Amino acid sequence: MKSFRTKKWLKGLMLAMLMIVGSTVFSASAKEVQAATAGFKTIGGKTYYIKSDGSKQKGWMTLGGYKYYFNTKTGVQVKGWMKVNGKYTYYFTKGKGVMATGWMTDSKGHKRYFNPKTGKLTTGWINCSNGRKRYFTKGGGIMATGWLTNSKGQKRYFYKTSGYMATKWVKNKSKNISYYFAPDTGYMCTGLKTIDQKKYYFKSNGVMAVSTSVTVNGITYSIAANGVATAKTTKPNVNVSNGNVKVYDTKNSRYYTMVKEYKSHPGIVNGKTSDEALLAALCESEAGDQGKIGMEAVALCVLNRTIKSDREFPSTIRGVIYENIGSSTTPQYSVVRNGALLKRLNGQFENRTLAYQAAREAMTIFNKHVTSGKARTLSGFKQKDFNYMYFMMTSYFWNQNLNFSKVKYETYKGHTFFVDWV
């Protein structure tokens, strides 16, 4: 009887052990099945990544060397554009949702570049390893190609295949026309420019003029087939009695009397000193201590005189600078006589780069006013259209015989600028 009970007890024990083992095997099988289902799942038309524990992946995930992103709240995989702070920042392919890196071209042929490490969309300017520049629009990061005009009306050109910004000479072989773009900024050049010590003239659309003649600030230039412009100079009549030079102004159809420095200063009579170089020398001589804006203001006063309707002043920059005052032998500008201008004409600038920049920018402002009527705006001045023609040290200004209740004037640093004598 005891043996029977023992056997019965042993059978019960064995049955219990089998049940425990069976339970363990079932549990392991469930985990294996769950692990096998981990991965990308499409539920209700949306893609998720289900982790091995059954939860949804959220945020960034790297898998197989690729990066993916899932909504941090819902776990829905992001495909297409993802904005950060309201700006397009990342792009994930619409098929597998892989984060874009490097170059991508959309269905419209637009090229974009995504940082290879971070995946962030490139916008604005980038400097390439070969020293060239590219520009990507700030809104959508599209690589600029062809012509691009900024808010100031300045034009640049970007090569259509590479996207590089054009600099220096560019020739359209199919049309046999040439352009020149500033080496530093890439701005398309217009008007009369000195390049590698030679003068060229570029039309308003940037095309270099060839085999023609143009008149700029009263000086006529003959332009060869290769685009090189040469000033047509007329030997001035010399008044022997006082040594002054009488110059005939073809635009104004009258003679103007110049001070003797017109003859003695280098490159003035023969035109070898360009208008830009002369204007740069003058504006630094007069306002070198007043920064670029102060020098631009002086340059604009000179330029504005060249278009005075009553022809009181010559129509050329050099004519305005070297004209004498009335019947005297005194120059319009004291720096002509005191050696300050000559010093710069001989190359002795305090800051040559800044002086040339001021002269160049003033000429650009002025030329746009002449050709299109655009207001001559200058930072730091309240006058909406800078039409001032006179300037002098402020302390001298208040000692002049002027009707100060009527004269239109404005003071900038050490100079006071005004339109006319009233």
XYZ file of C-alpha atoms in Angstrom:
422
model
C 0.000 0.000 0.000
C 2.866 2.303 0.886
C 4.626 1.457 -2.387
C 1.486 2.369 -4.329
C 1.263 5.733 -2.589
C 4.929 6.396 -3.283
C 4.504 5.670 -6.971
C 1.413 7.852 -7.111
C 3.338 10.686 -5.465
C 6.226 10.305 -7.913
C 3.847 10.430 -10.871
C 2.331 13.617 -9.517
C 5.760 15.162 -9.086
C 6.789 14.257 -12.622
C 3.545 15.686 -14.000
C 4.132 18.958 -12.136
C 7.683 19.193 -13.478
C 6.468 18.610 -17.024
C 3.946 21.391 -16.612
C 6.657 23.792 -15.371
C 8.983 22.904 -18.241
C 6.132 23.248 -20.709
C 5.296 26.623 -19.339
C 8.911 27.737 -19.638
C 9.154 26.571 -23.234
C 5.935 28.432 -24.138
C 7.187 31.633 -22.577
C 10.463 31.509 -24.534
C 8.618 30.858 -27.763
C 6.455 33.952 -27.191
C 9.535 36.169 -26.823
C 11.070 34.764 -29.969
C 7.881 35.506 -31.905
C 7.749 39.048 -30.480
C 11.424 39.718 -31.421
C 10.779 38.507 -34.914
C 8.040 41.121 -35.397
C 10.252 44.073 -34.311
C 11.009 46.568 -37.126
C 9.151 48.925 -39.486
C 5.402 48.498 -39.410
C 2.724 50.266 -41.429
C -0.427 50.810 -39.437
C -3.310 52.818 -40.815
C -1.142 54.150 -43.633
C 1.538 55.440 -41.226
C 4.947 53.938 -40.597
C 6.323 53.107 -37.165
C 9.312 51.234 -35.866
C 8.332 48.657 -33.277
C 11.113 47.780 -30.878
C 11.736 44.292 -29.519
C 9.812 45.102 -26.343
C 6.776 46.072 -28.391
C 7.080 49.830 -27.834
C 7.295 52.459 -30.577
C 10.584 54.130 -31.488
C 10.509 57.899 -30.951
C 13.007 60.607 -31.953
C 16.227 59.802 -33.788
C 17.256 56.268 -34.716
C 20.345 54.982 -36.517
C 20.008 51.630 -38.239
C 22.405 50.081 -40.718
C 24.342 53.339 -41.032
C 21.201 55.339 -41.921
C 19.337 57.846 -39.787
C 15.593 58.010 -39.304
C 13.310 60.214 -37.262
C 10.033 59.433 -35.526
C 7.577 61.874 -33.998
C 8.474 62.232 -30.327
C 4.812 61.963 -29.265
C 3.137 59.601 -31.724
C 6.097 57.598 -33.008
C 5.017 58.165 -36.633
C 8.029 58.075 -38.971
C 8.826 61.419 -40.605
C 9.013 61.411 -44.396
C 9.645 64.428 -46.591
C 10.567 67.774 -44.996
C 10.994 68.311 -41.278
C 11.001 71.865 -39.968
C 12.948 73.115 -36.959
C 11.874 76.495 -35.548
C 9.684 76.991 -38.604
C 12.506 76.467 -41.105
C 13.098 73.571 -43.486
C 16.025 71.748 -41.888
C 15.993 68.017 -42.653
C 14.670 65.890 -45.478
C 13.737 62.214 -45.286
C 13.134 60.139 -48.396
C 9.461 59.475 -49.066
C 10.000 55.757 -49.564
C 12.075 54.473 -46.659
C 12.320 57.728 -44.735
C 16.125 57.806 -44.732
C 17.646 61.167 -43.715
C 19.155 62.927 -46.737
C 22.865 63.759 -46.776
C 25.052 65.319 -49.458
C 23.572 66.438 -52.778
C 19.943 65.914 -53.741
C 18.079 66.957 -56.894
C 14.289 67.251 -56.814
C 11.808 66.564 -59.611
C 12.131 70.170 -60.832
C 15.900 69.905 -61.180
C 16.619 72.041 -58.101
C 19.760 71.057 -56.237
C 20.182 71.117 -52.471
C 23.011 70.149 -50.192
C 22.626 68.505 -46.799
C 25.495 68.353 -44.318
C 26.989 64.832 -44.614
C 27.352 64.532 -40.822
C 24.305 66.313 -39.420
C 21.902 66.161 -42.361
C 21.021 69.834 -41.968
C 19.989 71.708 -45.108
C 22.591 74.219 -46.325
C 21.350 77.801 -46.761
C 23.091 81.082 -47.551
C 26.702 81.377 -48.692
C 29.252 78.576 -48.493
C 32.956 78.680 -49.329
C 34.009 75.624 -51.295
C 37.336 73.845 -50.813
C 38.565 75.128 -54.199
C 38.079 78.749 -53.150
C 34.852 79.210 -55.117
C 31.494 80.265 -53.647
C 27.975 78.918 -53.887
C 24.704 80.375 -52.684
C 21.675 78.471 -51.420
C 18.369 80.299 -50.980
C 17.473 80.971 -47.361
C 13.890 79.801 -47.705
C 14.248 76.437 -49.395
C 17.994 75.869 -49.667
C 17.928 75.705 -53.476
C 21.360 76.130 -55.062
C 21.451 79.366 -57.047
C 22.007 79.038 -60.789
C 21.888 81.609 -63.561
C 21.221 85.272 -62.770
C 20.428 86.401 -59.235
C 19.541 89.983 -58.244
C 19.668 91.127 -54.616
C 17.429 93.687 -52.891
C 19.779 96.505 -53.955
C 19.500 95.606 -57.636
C 23.033 94.179 -57.803
C 23.359 91.195 -60.107
C 25.447 88.039 -59.820
C 25.733 85.010 -62.076
C 26.025 81.387 -60.943
C 27.104 78.637 -63.328
C 24.155 76.355 -64.074
C 25.923 73.029 -63.572
C 28.328 73.677 -60.697
C 26.505 76.550 -59.012
C 29.782 78.440 -58.572
C 29.502 82.230 -58.399
C 31.043 83.867 -61.466
C 33.999 86.187 -60.897
C 36.172 88.233 -63.256
C 35.732 87.648 -66.992
C 32.893 85.483 -68.297
C 32.289 84.985 -72.004
C 29.104 83.712 -73.601
C 30.623 81.957 -76.599
C 27.342 81.289 -78.390
C 26.468 85.011 -78.370
C 30.084 86.236 -78.473
C 29.567 88.654 -75.584
C 31.572 89.211 -72.404
C 30.809 90.229 -68.837
C 32.988 91.122 -65.889
C 32.136 90.294 -62.289
C 33.899 91.819 -59.283
C 36.474 89.320 -57.932
C 35.446 89.807 -54.296
C 31.664 90.282 -54.391
C 30.736 88.758 -57.747
C 28.663 91.812 -58.667
C 28.155 92.343 -62.399
C 30.013 95.432 -63.596
C 28.357 98.250 -65.501
C 29.682 101.537 -66.796
C 33.332 102.470 -67.247
C 35.726 100.193 -65.343
C 39.489 99.935 -65.049
C 40.611 96.296 -65.098
C 44.289 95.338 -65.068
C 45.181 98.961 -65.896
C 42.924 99.005 -68.962
C 39.542 100.672 -69.333
C 36.401 98.876 -70.488
C 32.809 99.970 -70.769
C 29.920 97.710 -69.787
C 26.339 98.440 -70.802
C 23.472 98.529 -68.306
C 22.867 94.807 -68.924
C 26.521 94.063 -68.146
C 27.590 93.283 -71.712
C 31.021 94.674 -72.609
C 30.877 97.297 -75.353
C 33.016 96.668 -78.452
C 33.820 98.557 -81.647
C 31.984 101.735 -80.688
C 32.429 104.955 -78.731
C 30.831 106.172 -75.505
C 30.847 109.409 -73.555
C 31.166 109.235 -69.776
C 31.165 112.374 -67.626
C 31.934 114.470 -70.679
C 34.875 112.326 -71.845
C 34.471 110.381 -75.088
C 36.106 106.955 -75.308
C 36.887 105.006 -78.444
C 36.295 101.302 -77.835
C 38.261 98.728 -79.811
C 37.071 95.297 -80.944
C 38.644 93.732 -77.836
C 36.715 96.117 -75.574
C 39.625 98.317 -74.509
C 38.475 101.939 -74.181
C 40.781 104.862 -74.967
C 39.905 108.430 -74.059
C 39.775 110.867 -76.949
C 41.675 113.821 -75.582
C 41.797 117.318 -76.961
C 44.832 119.422 -76.226
C 43.587 122.316 -74.080
C 44.177 125.950 -74.964
C 46.624 127.558 -72.557
C 46.142 131.093 -71.365
C 49.733 132.318 -71.451
C 49.093 135.381 -69.307
C 48.435 133.489 -66.086
C 49.222 129.866 -66.902
C 45.659 128.649 -66.405
C 44.222 126.058 -68.778
C 41.015 126.619 -70.706
C 39.200 123.368 -71.436
C 36.298 123.043 -73.825
C 33.461 120.932 -72.415
C 31.722 119.241 -75.354
C 28.640 118.286 -73.349
C 28.081 121.787 -71.979
C 29.330 123.461 -75.175
C 31.485 126.006 -73.374
C 34.985 126.609 -72.019
C 35.980 126.331 -68.370
C 39.150 127.696 -66.828
C 41.262 125.315 -64.792
C 43.942 126.073 -62.215
C 47.577 125.372 -63.078
C 47.534 122.038 -61.192
C 45.360 120.662 -63.983
C 48.518 120.597 -66.101
C 51.050 119.615 -63.448
C 49.198 116.813 -61.655
C 49.939 113.371 -63.154
C 47.467 111.842 -65.598
C 44.923 114.668 -65.527
C 45.351 116.278 -68.954
C 46.053 113.033 -70.837
C 43.358 111.042 -69.030
C 45.730 108.355 -67.714
C 44.400 108.913 -64.204
C 40.910 107.417 -64.223
C 37.862 109.169 -62.807
C 37.662 106.536 -60.084
C 41.303 107.034 -59.100
C 40.946 110.827 -59.087
C 37.745 110.714 -57.052
C 39.298 108.289 -54.554
C 42.288 110.604 -54.138
C 40.057 113.640 -53.612
C 37.617 112.092 -51.144
C 40.422 110.763 -48.932
C 42.222 114.113 -49.112
C 39.062 115.889 -47.974
C 37.458 113.359 -45.625
C 39.867 110.517 -44.927
C 39.234 110.928 -41.200
C 35.458 110.646 -41.578
C 35.145 107.043 -42.686
C 33.748 105.568 -45.876
C 30.397 107.379 -45.628
C 32.093 110.733 -45.120
C 34.231 110.130 -48.201
C 31.228 108.966 -50.244
C 29.408 112.178 -49.352
C 32.314 114.288 -50.626
C 32.494 112.236 -53.826
C 28.760 112.664 -54.428
C 29.058 116.447 -54.062
C 31.594 116.437 -56.894
C 29.472 114.136 -59.045
C 26.308 116.152 -58.454
C 27.998 119.264 -59.817
C 28.562 117.554 -63.172
C 24.805 117.511 -63.866
C 23.856 120.979 -62.612
C 21.276 122.192 -65.100
C 22.630 125.734 -65.496
C 26.075 124.364 -66.548
C 27.771 126.361 -63.778
C 30.263 123.516 -63.409
C 32.002 121.296 -65.979
C 30.345 117.993 -66.841
C 33.481 116.002 -65.978
C 34.885 114.947 -62.612
C 38.328 116.369 -63.323
C 36.788 119.546 -64.627
C 34.856 120.071 -61.395
C 37.878 119.308 -59.205
C 40.352 121.561 -61.034
C 38.101 124.452 -62.018
C 39.108 127.770 -60.504
C 36.817 130.012 -58.487
C 35.437 132.840 -60.609
C 38.148 135.034 -62.094
C 40.726 134.044 -59.477
C 43.406 131.362 -59.672
C 42.113 129.631 -56.548
C 40.869 126.038 -56.972
C 37.410 124.934 -55.873
C 38.994 122.509 -53.413
C 41.913 123.485 -51.175
C 43.482 120.014 -51.371
C 44.257 120.699 -55.042
C 46.634 123.470 -53.987
C 47.984 122.269 -50.600
C 49.546 119.034 -51.883
C 47.141 116.586 -50.231
C 45.576 115.556 -53.548
C 48.931 115.266 -55.324
C 50.180 113.006 -52.546
C 47.367 110.519 -53.243
C 47.763 110.795 -57.006
C 51.344 109.687 -56.442
C 50.076 106.633 -54.574
C 50.476 107.777 -50.967
C 47.077 106.913 -49.494
C 46.251 106.464 -45.836
C 43.779 103.707 -46.724
C 43.759 103.139 -50.465
C 41.253 100.274 -50.364
C 38.655 102.233 -48.406
C 39.105 105.370 -50.517
C 38.577 103.450 -53.768
C 35.591 101.660 -52.275
C 34.031 104.994 -51.305
C 34.629 106.447 -54.775
C 33.297 103.346 -56.509
C 30.135 103.180 -54.404
C 29.471 106.901 -54.838
C 29.802 106.539 -58.616
C 27.409 103.584 -58.580
C 24.811 105.566 -56.607
C 25.231 108.543 -58.917
C 25.094 106.559 -62.171
C 21.861 104.831 -61.105
C 20.377 108.237 -60.384
C 21.380 109.542 -63.816
C 20.267 106.476 -65.774
C 17.086 105.530 -63.907
C 16.261 108.435 -61.595
C 16.910 106.367 -58.478
C 17.300 108.446 -55.315
C 20.880 109.007 -54.145
C 20.470 107.532 -50.678
C 23.428 107.527 -48.316
C 23.525 105.889 -44.904
C 23.851 108.383 -42.069
C 22.062 111.187 -43.936
C 18.424 112.171 -43.473
C 18.085 113.588 -46.974
C 16.182 111.000 -49.032
C 17.920 112.131 -52.218
C 21.493 113.321 -51.615
C 21.508 116.360 -53.923
C 24.117 118.361 -52.012
C 26.812 120.029 -54.130
C 28.788 121.930 -51.518
C 30.555 120.960 -48.329
C 32.940 122.587 -45.894
C 34.119 122.285 -42.322
C 31.207 123.012 -40.012
C 33.054 125.819 -38.231
C 33.548 127.605 -41.578
C 29.975 126.976 -42.661
C 28.494 129.136 -39.902
C 30.773 132.015 -40.878
C 29.496 132.135 -44.467
C 27.183 134.782 -45.848
C 24.190 132.449 -46.084
C 20.526 132.778 -45.244
C 20.500 129.920 -42.754
C 16.708 129.962 -42.497
C 16.459 128.975 -46.171
C 19.596 126.986 -46.929
C 19.118 123.224 -46.971
C 22.010 121.645 -45.093
C 23.069 118.609 -43.099
C 26.099 117.917 -40.903
C 28.055 114.673 -40.888
C 31.025 114.424 -38.553
C 33.328 117.369 -39.385
C 31.606 118.526 -42.573
C 28.385 120.359 -43.330
C 26.794 119.655 -46.710
C 24.375 121.974 -48.483
C 22.616 122.256 -51.829
C 23.359 125.797 -52.924
C 24.300 129.279 -51.786
C 21.191 131.096 -50.572
